[in-house]
Amino acid sequence: MATKWPEGVVSREAPKSFAHDRVSRQDVPTPSVAFGDISPSRGEIARSFVITAETAADVPAREALLDRAMGPKRRRKSSEKLRRGRRPSEGLALVARDASGAVTGTVRLWDVVLGEGGRSALLLGPLAVDPTIKNAGIGSALMRHAIAEAARLGHAAILLVGDAPYYQRFGFSAEKTGSLAMPGPYERHRLLALELVEGVLAGAQGTLKAAGRKLKAQRLLLAA
């Protein structure tokens, strides 16, 4: 049975070994995806934005946006244990910009393994949009672009901790996460997953562990 893909995401064939056969970042440069004015016919605000790869110059704006959107408690989340001191997965740190170039949204994905010596996967988060901008479709666009990029780069599964009623529209559910755990306090029903390769999470178990590239010491303060 074919994997049921969320709207806007293109399917791909499973790699022979998803832990080693990922597409080289040098071979497939990340495109910028432009979105025109969002149609207000669905109750959304007409607003132009573009999604691009995050740059080093975006870090201060991204951190300020996360503070506004999520508050100081964001650094105490269990997901932070898997992000601290690590770089995002290559090619999977994305921002949304408005017409002036200002950062209005952010999402990052991180390399993890599922249990001791387990399978490779991605952990998505944080996803945040400037709280002064509502109903513009930026969060949904960031999610769909992140999922499509993860699939294009050869990843096989994405996990996150979040509200199922929101993330199920992108194909996430708790169906395959019952034997998985986060490394700190979390609500089990909020650990969700999306298979980019059908069946890849079958039998997955254990506590998620960080597996991404480590940051240099002088950059740790910018690693949130």
mmCIF file of C-alpha atoms in Angstrom:
data_model
loop_
_atom_site.group_PDB
_atom_site.id
_atom_site.type_symbol
_atom_site.label_atom_id
_atom_site.label_comp_id
_atom_site.label_asym_id
_atom_site.label_seq_id
_atom_site.Cartn_x
_atom_site.Cartn_y
_atom_site.Cartn_z
ATOM 1 C CA MET A 1 0.000 0.000 0.000
ATOM 2 C CA ALA A 2 1.388 3.389 -0.970
ATOM 3 C CA THR A 3 2.247 5.953 1.667
ATOM 4 C CA LYS A 4 -0.459 8.600 2.076
ATOM 5 C CA TRP A 5 1.294 11.900 1.524
ATOM 6 C CA PRO A 6 0.127 15.259 2.898
ATOM 7 C CA GLU A 7 -1.059 17.798 0.370
ATOM 8 C CA GLY A 8 1.753 19.476 -1.533
ATOM 9 C CA VAL A 9 4.402 16.801 -0.859
ATOM 10 C CA VAL A 10 5.707 14.610 -3.656
ATOM 11 C CA SER A 11 6.375 10.919 -3.012
ATOM 12 C CA ARG A 12 9.702 9.256 -3.694
ATOM 13 C CA GLU A 13 11.110 5.754 -3.791
ATOM 14 C CA ALA A 14 12.694 4.378 -0.638
ATOM 15 C CA PRO A 15 16.516 4.412 -0.659
ATOM 16 C CA LYS A 16 18.281 1.079 -0.331
ATOM 17 C CA SER A 17 19.815 2.197 2.963
ATOM 18 C CA PHE A 18 18.322 5.400 4.259
ATOM 19 C CA ALA A 19 21.072 5.749 6.847
ATOM 20 C CA HIS A 20 23.766 6.023 4.180
ATOM 21 C CA ASP A 21 22.205 6.764 0.786
ATOM 22 C CA ARG A 22 21.058 10.319 1.394
ATOM 23 C CA VAL A 23 21.344 12.685 -1.534
ATOM 24 C CA SER A 24 24.422 14.879 -1.361
ATOM 25 C CA ARG A 25 23.711 18.498 -0.448
ATOM 26 C CA GLN A 26 26.222 19.574 -3.099
ATOM 27 C CA ASP A 27 24.247 17.723 -5.774
ATOM 28 C CA VAL A 28 20.885 19.303 -5.018
ATOM 29 C CA PRO A 29 21.045 22.952 -3.918
ATOM 30 C CA THR A 30 18.045 24.088 -1.898
ATOM 31 C CA PRO A 31 15.674 26.162 -4.015
ATOM 32 C CA SER A 32 13.856 29.205 -2.745
ATOM 33 C CA VAL A 33 10.115 28.733 -2.877
ATOM 34 C CA ALA A 34 8.131 31.908 -3.437
ATOM 35 C CA PHE A 35 4.529 32.281 -2.422
ATOM 36 C CA GLY A 36 2.397 35.060 -3.851
ATOM 37 C CA ASP A 37 -0.409 36.783 -2.030
ATOM 38 C CA ILE A 38 -2.331 34.181 -0.034
ATOM 39 C CA SER A 39 -5.962 34.151 -1.120
ATOM 40 C CA PRO A 40 -8.239 35.693 1.523
ATOM 41 C CA SER A 41 -11.135 33.547 0.305
ATOM 42 C CA ARG A 42 -10.341 30.972 3.020
ATOM 43 C CA GLY A 43 -10.190 33.556 5.768
ATOM 44 C CA GLU A 44 -6.474 34.143 5.292
ATOM 45 C CA ILE A 45 -4.740 37.499 5.077
ATOM 46 C CA ALA A 46 -3.394 38.488 1.660
ATOM 47 C CA ARG A 47 0.347 38.671 2.327
ATOM 48 C CA SER A 48 3.423 37.931 0.231
ATOM 49 C CA PHE A 49 6.308 35.894 1.607
ATOM 50 C CA VAL A 50 9.121 33.655 0.445
ATOM 51 C CA ILE A 51 10.749 30.616 2.058
ATOM 52 C CA THR A 52 14.533 30.347 1.821
ATOM 53 C CA ALA A 53 17.433 28.640 3.539
ATOM 54 C CA GLU A 54 18.394 30.251 6.837
ATOM 55 C CA THR A 55 21.672 32.196 6.852
ATOM 56 C CA ALA A 56 23.992 33.166 9.699
ATOM 57 C CA ALA A 57 22.690 36.727 9.413
ATOM 58 C CA ASP A 58 19.181 35.465 10.244
ATOM 59 C CA VAL A 59 20.135 34.096 13.680
ATOM 60 C CA PRO A 60 19.409 37.235 15.778
ATOM 61 C CA ALA A 61 16.041 37.763 14.069
ATOM 62 C CA ARG A 62 15.162 34.087 14.429
ATOM 63 C CA GLU A 63 16.023 34.076 18.141
ATOM 64 C CA ALA A 64 13.967 37.225 18.749
ATOM 65 C CA LEU A 65 11.021 35.716 16.869
ATOM 66 C CA LEU A 66 11.212 32.502 18.928
ATOM 67 C CA ASP A 67 11.286 34.507 22.159
ATOM 68 C CA ARG A 68 8.183 36.447 21.100
ATOM 69 C CA ALA A 69 6.310 33.392 19.878
ATOM 70 C CA MET A 70 7.282 30.817 22.522
ATOM 71 C CA GLY A 71 8.629 32.679 25.543
ATOM 72 C CA PRO A 72 11.598 31.841 27.793
ATOM 73 C CA LYS A 73 10.335 28.341 28.643
ATOM 74 C CA ARG A 74 11.200 27.177 25.125
ATOM 75 C CA ARG A 75 14.745 26.379 26.244
ATOM 76 C CA ARG A 76 13.477 23.905 28.849
ATOM 77 C CA LYS A 77 11.576 21.661 26.445
ATOM 78 C CA SER A 78 12.660 18.028 26.088
ATOM 79 C CA SER A 79 13.337 18.629 22.391
ATOM 80 C CA GLU A 80 16.032 21.102 23.400
ATOM 81 C CA LYS A 81 18.112 18.224 24.781
ATOM 82 C CA LEU A 82 18.371 16.898 21.228
ATOM 83 C CA ARG A 83 19.191 20.294 19.708
ATOM 84 C CA ARG A 84 21.620 21.755 22.219
ATOM 85 C CA GLY A 85 25.139 22.000 20.833
ATOM 86 C CA ARG A 86 24.129 20.613 17.431
ATOM 87 C CA ARG A 87 23.676 22.011 13.958
ATOM 88 C CA PRO A 88 20.368 21.525 12.146
ATOM 89 C CA SER A 89 20.305 18.768 9.564
ATOM 90 C CA GLU A 90 22.078 19.948 6.436
ATOM 91 C CA GLY A 91 19.786 21.983 4.206
ATOM 92 C CA LEU A 92 16.888 21.885 6.664
ATOM 93 C CA ALA A 93 17.013 25.235 8.463
ATOM 94 C CA LEU A 94 14.385 27.395 6.765
ATOM 95 C CA VAL A 95 12.932 30.859 7.228
ATOM 96 C CA ALA A 96 9.993 32.759 5.786
ATOM 97 C CA ARG A 97 10.610 36.375 4.782
ATOM 98 C CA ASP A 98 8.185 39.159 4.021
ATOM 99 C CA ALA A 99 8.499 41.563 1.100
ATOM 100 C CA SER A 100 11.080 43.623 3.011
ATOM 101 C CA GLY A 101 13.248 40.571 3.720
ATOM 102 C CA ALA A 102 12.395 40.440 7.432
ATOM 103 C CA VAL A 103 12.165 36.984 9.032
ATOM 104 C CA THR A 104 8.512 36.181 9.758
ATOM 105 C CA GLY A 105 8.728 32.434 10.354
ATOM 106 C CA THR A 106 11.226 29.682 11.103
ATOM 107 C CA VAL A 107 11.499 25.912 11.138
ATOM 108 C CA ARG A 108 14.479 23.619 11.636
ATOM 109 C CA LEU A 109 14.926 19.858 11.467
ATOM 110 C CA TRP A 110 17.561 17.900 13.386
ATOM 111 C CA ASP A 111 19.270 14.544 12.919
ATOM 112 C CA VAL A 112 18.383 11.945 15.557
ATOM 113 C CA VAL A 113 18.554 8.189 15.985
ATOM 114 C CA LEU A 114 15.699 6.131 17.375
ATOM 115 C CA GLY A 115 17.135 4.303 20.364
ATOM 116 C CA GLU A 116 20.633 2.950 20.928
ATOM 117 C CA GLY A 117 22.071 2.104 17.518
ATOM 118 C CA GLY A 118 18.633 2.622 16.002
ATOM 119 C CA ARG A 119 17.339 4.041 12.772
ATOM 120 C CA SER A 120 18.057 7.558 11.557
ATOM 121 C CA ALA A 121 15.269 10.125 11.495
ATOM 122 C CA LEU A 122 14.627 13.851 11.767
ATOM 123 C CA LEU A 123 13.179 15.830 14.666
ATOM 124 C CA LEU A 124 11.224 18.897 13.536
ATOM 125 C CA GLY A 125 11.107 22.045 15.611
ATOM 126 C CA PRO A 126 10.743 24.636 16.651
ATOM 127 C CA LEU A 127 8.178 25.851 14.130
ATOM 128 C CA ALA A 128 7.215 29.450 14.831
ATOM 129 C CA VAL A 129 5.626 32.424 13.096
ATOM 130 C CA ASP A 130 5.753 36.058 14.156
ATOM 131 C CA PRO A 131 2.780 36.339 16.564
ATOM 132 C CA THR A 132 1.791 39.684 15.036
ATOM 133 C CA ILE A 133 1.002 37.866 11.770
ATOM 134 C CA LYS A 134 -2.020 35.581 11.902
ATOM 135 C CA ASN A 135 -3.842 33.421 9.358
ATOM 136 C CA ALA A 136 -1.363 34.153 6.581
ATOM 137 C CA GLY A 137 -0.512 30.495 5.887
ATOM 138 C CA ILE A 138 3.165 30.929 6.772
ATOM 139 C CA GLY A 139 3.312 28.054 9.261
ATOM 140 C CA SER A 140 1.620 25.644 6.854
ATOM 141 C CA ALA A 141 3.903 26.706 4.017
ATOM 142 C CA LEU A 142 6.997 26.191 6.185
ATOM 143 C CA MET A 143 5.775 22.721 7.157
ATOM 144 C CA ARG A 144 5.055 21.617 3.595
ATOM 145 C CA HIS A 145 8.352 22.969 2.312
ATOM 146 C CA ALA A 146 10.287 21.327 5.167
ATOM 147 C CA ILE A 147 8.649 17.949 4.519
ATOM 148 C CA ALA A 148 9.283 18.176 0.790
ATOM 149 C CA GLU A 149 12.934 19.143 1.331
ATOM 150 C CA ALA A 150 13.457 16.316 3.826
ATOM 151 C CA ALA A 151 12.087 13.829 1.306
ATOM 152 C CA ARG A 152 14.157 15.326 -1.509
ATOM 153 C CA LEU A 153 17.330 15.008 0.566
ATOM 154 C CA GLY A 154 16.711 11.325 1.210
ATOM 155 C CA HIS A 155 15.419 11.269 4.786
ATOM 156 C CA ALA A 156 12.962 8.547 5.726
ATOM 157 C CA ALA A 157 10.963 9.832 8.717
ATOM 158 C CA ILE A 158 10.201 13.008 10.664
ATOM 159 C CA LEU A 159 9.176 13.193 14.322
ATOM 160 C CA LEU A 160 7.979 16.128 16.400
ATOM 161 C CA VAL A 161 6.321 16.963 19.701
ATOM 162 C CA GLY A 162 3.153 18.921 19.036
ATOM 163 C CA ASP A 163 -0.615 19.069 18.857
ATOM 164 C CA ALA A 164 -2.085 16.317 16.691
ATOM 165 C CA PRO A 165 -5.116 18.373 15.541
ATOM 166 C CA TYR A 166 -2.722 20.806 13.838
ATOM 167 C CA TYR A 167 -0.036 18.458 12.529
ATOM 168 C CA GLN A 168 -2.305 15.687 11.266
ATOM 169 C CA ARG A 169 -3.081 17.821 8.206
ATOM 170 C CA PHE A 170 0.545 17.235 7.175
ATOM 171 C CA GLY A 171 0.317 13.475 7.725
ATOM 172 C CA PHE A 172 1.677 13.245 11.298
ATOM 173 C CA SER A 173 0.177 10.907 13.891
ATOM 174 C CA ALA A 174 1.085 9.027 17.080
ATOM 175 C CA GLU A 175 0.377 5.675 15.418
ATOM 176 C CA LYS A 176 4.057 4.696 15.056
ATOM 177 C CA THR A 177 5.533 6.344 18.182
ATOM 178 C CA GLY A 178 4.135 4.166 20.978
ATOM 179 C CA SER A 179 7.498 2.475 21.615
ATOM 180 C CA LEU A 180 9.550 5.661 21.224
ATOM 181 C CA ALA A 181 10.361 8.247 23.896
ATOM 182 C CA MET A 182 11.869 11.701 24.284
ATOM 183 C CA PRO A 183 14.908 12.175 26.580
ATOM 184 C CA GLY A 184 13.023 14.379 29.059
ATOM 185 C CA PRO A 185 9.505 15.161 30.310
ATOM 186 C CA TYR A 186 6.880 15.238 27.551
ATOM 187 C CA GLU A 187 3.288 14.244 26.885
ATOM 188 C CA ARG A 188 3.357 10.877 25.145
ATOM 189 C CA HIS A 189 0.309 11.552 22.971
ATOM 190 C CA ARG A 190 2.080 14.592 21.497
ATOM 191 C CA LEU A 191 5.027 12.607 20.090
ATOM 192 C CA LEU A 192 4.046 12.369 16.426
ATOM 193 C CA ALA A 193 5.693 10.964 13.315
ATOM 194 C CA LEU A 194 5.458 11.053 9.535
ATOM 195 C CA GLU A 195 6.972 8.280 7.421
ATOM 196 C CA LEU A 196 8.550 9.557 4.215
ATOM 197 C CA VAL A 197 9.322 5.946 3.342
ATOM 198 C CA GLU A 198 6.453 3.590 4.057
ATOM 199 C CA GLY A 199 7.072 1.153 6.908
ATOM 200 C CA VAL A 200 10.381 2.651 7.997
ATOM 201 C CA LEU A 201 9.156 3.138 11.582
ATOM 202 C CA ALA A 202 7.808 -0.396 11.955
ATOM 203 C CA GLY A 203 9.327 -1.830 15.123
ATOM 204 C CA ALA A 204 11.132 1.402 16.019
ATOM 205 C CA GLN A 205 11.706 1.683 19.764
ATOM 206 C CA GLY A 206 13.829 3.418 22.365
ATOM 207 C CA THR A 207 14.678 6.969 23.402
ATOM 208 C CA LEU A 208 15.560 9.503 20.725
ATOM 209 C CA LYS A 209 19.228 10.490 20.718
ATOM 210 C CA ALA A 210 20.982 13.445 19.098
ATOM 211 C CA ALA A 211 22.971 12.538 16.014
ATOM 212 C CA GLY A 212 23.603 15.842 14.257
ATOM 213 C CA ARG A 213 26.815 17.697 13.552
ATOM 214 C CA LYS A 214 28.208 19.380 16.664
ATOM 215 C CA LEU A 215 28.560 23.136 16.926
ATOM 216 C CA LYS A 216 31.885 24.722 17.671
ATOM 217 C CA ALA A 217 32.129 26.045 21.229
ATOM 218 C CA GLN A 218 31.964 29.717 20.231
ATOM 219 C CA ARG A 219 28.649 29.158 18.452
ATOM 220 C CA LEU A 220 26.796 27.361 21.242
ATOM 221 C CA LEU A 221 24.995 30.529 22.324
ATOM 222 C CA LEU A 222 23.398 30.729 18.876
ATOM 223 C CA ALA A 223 22.274 27.113 18.804
ATOM 224 C CA ALA A 224 18.751 27.425 20.200
#
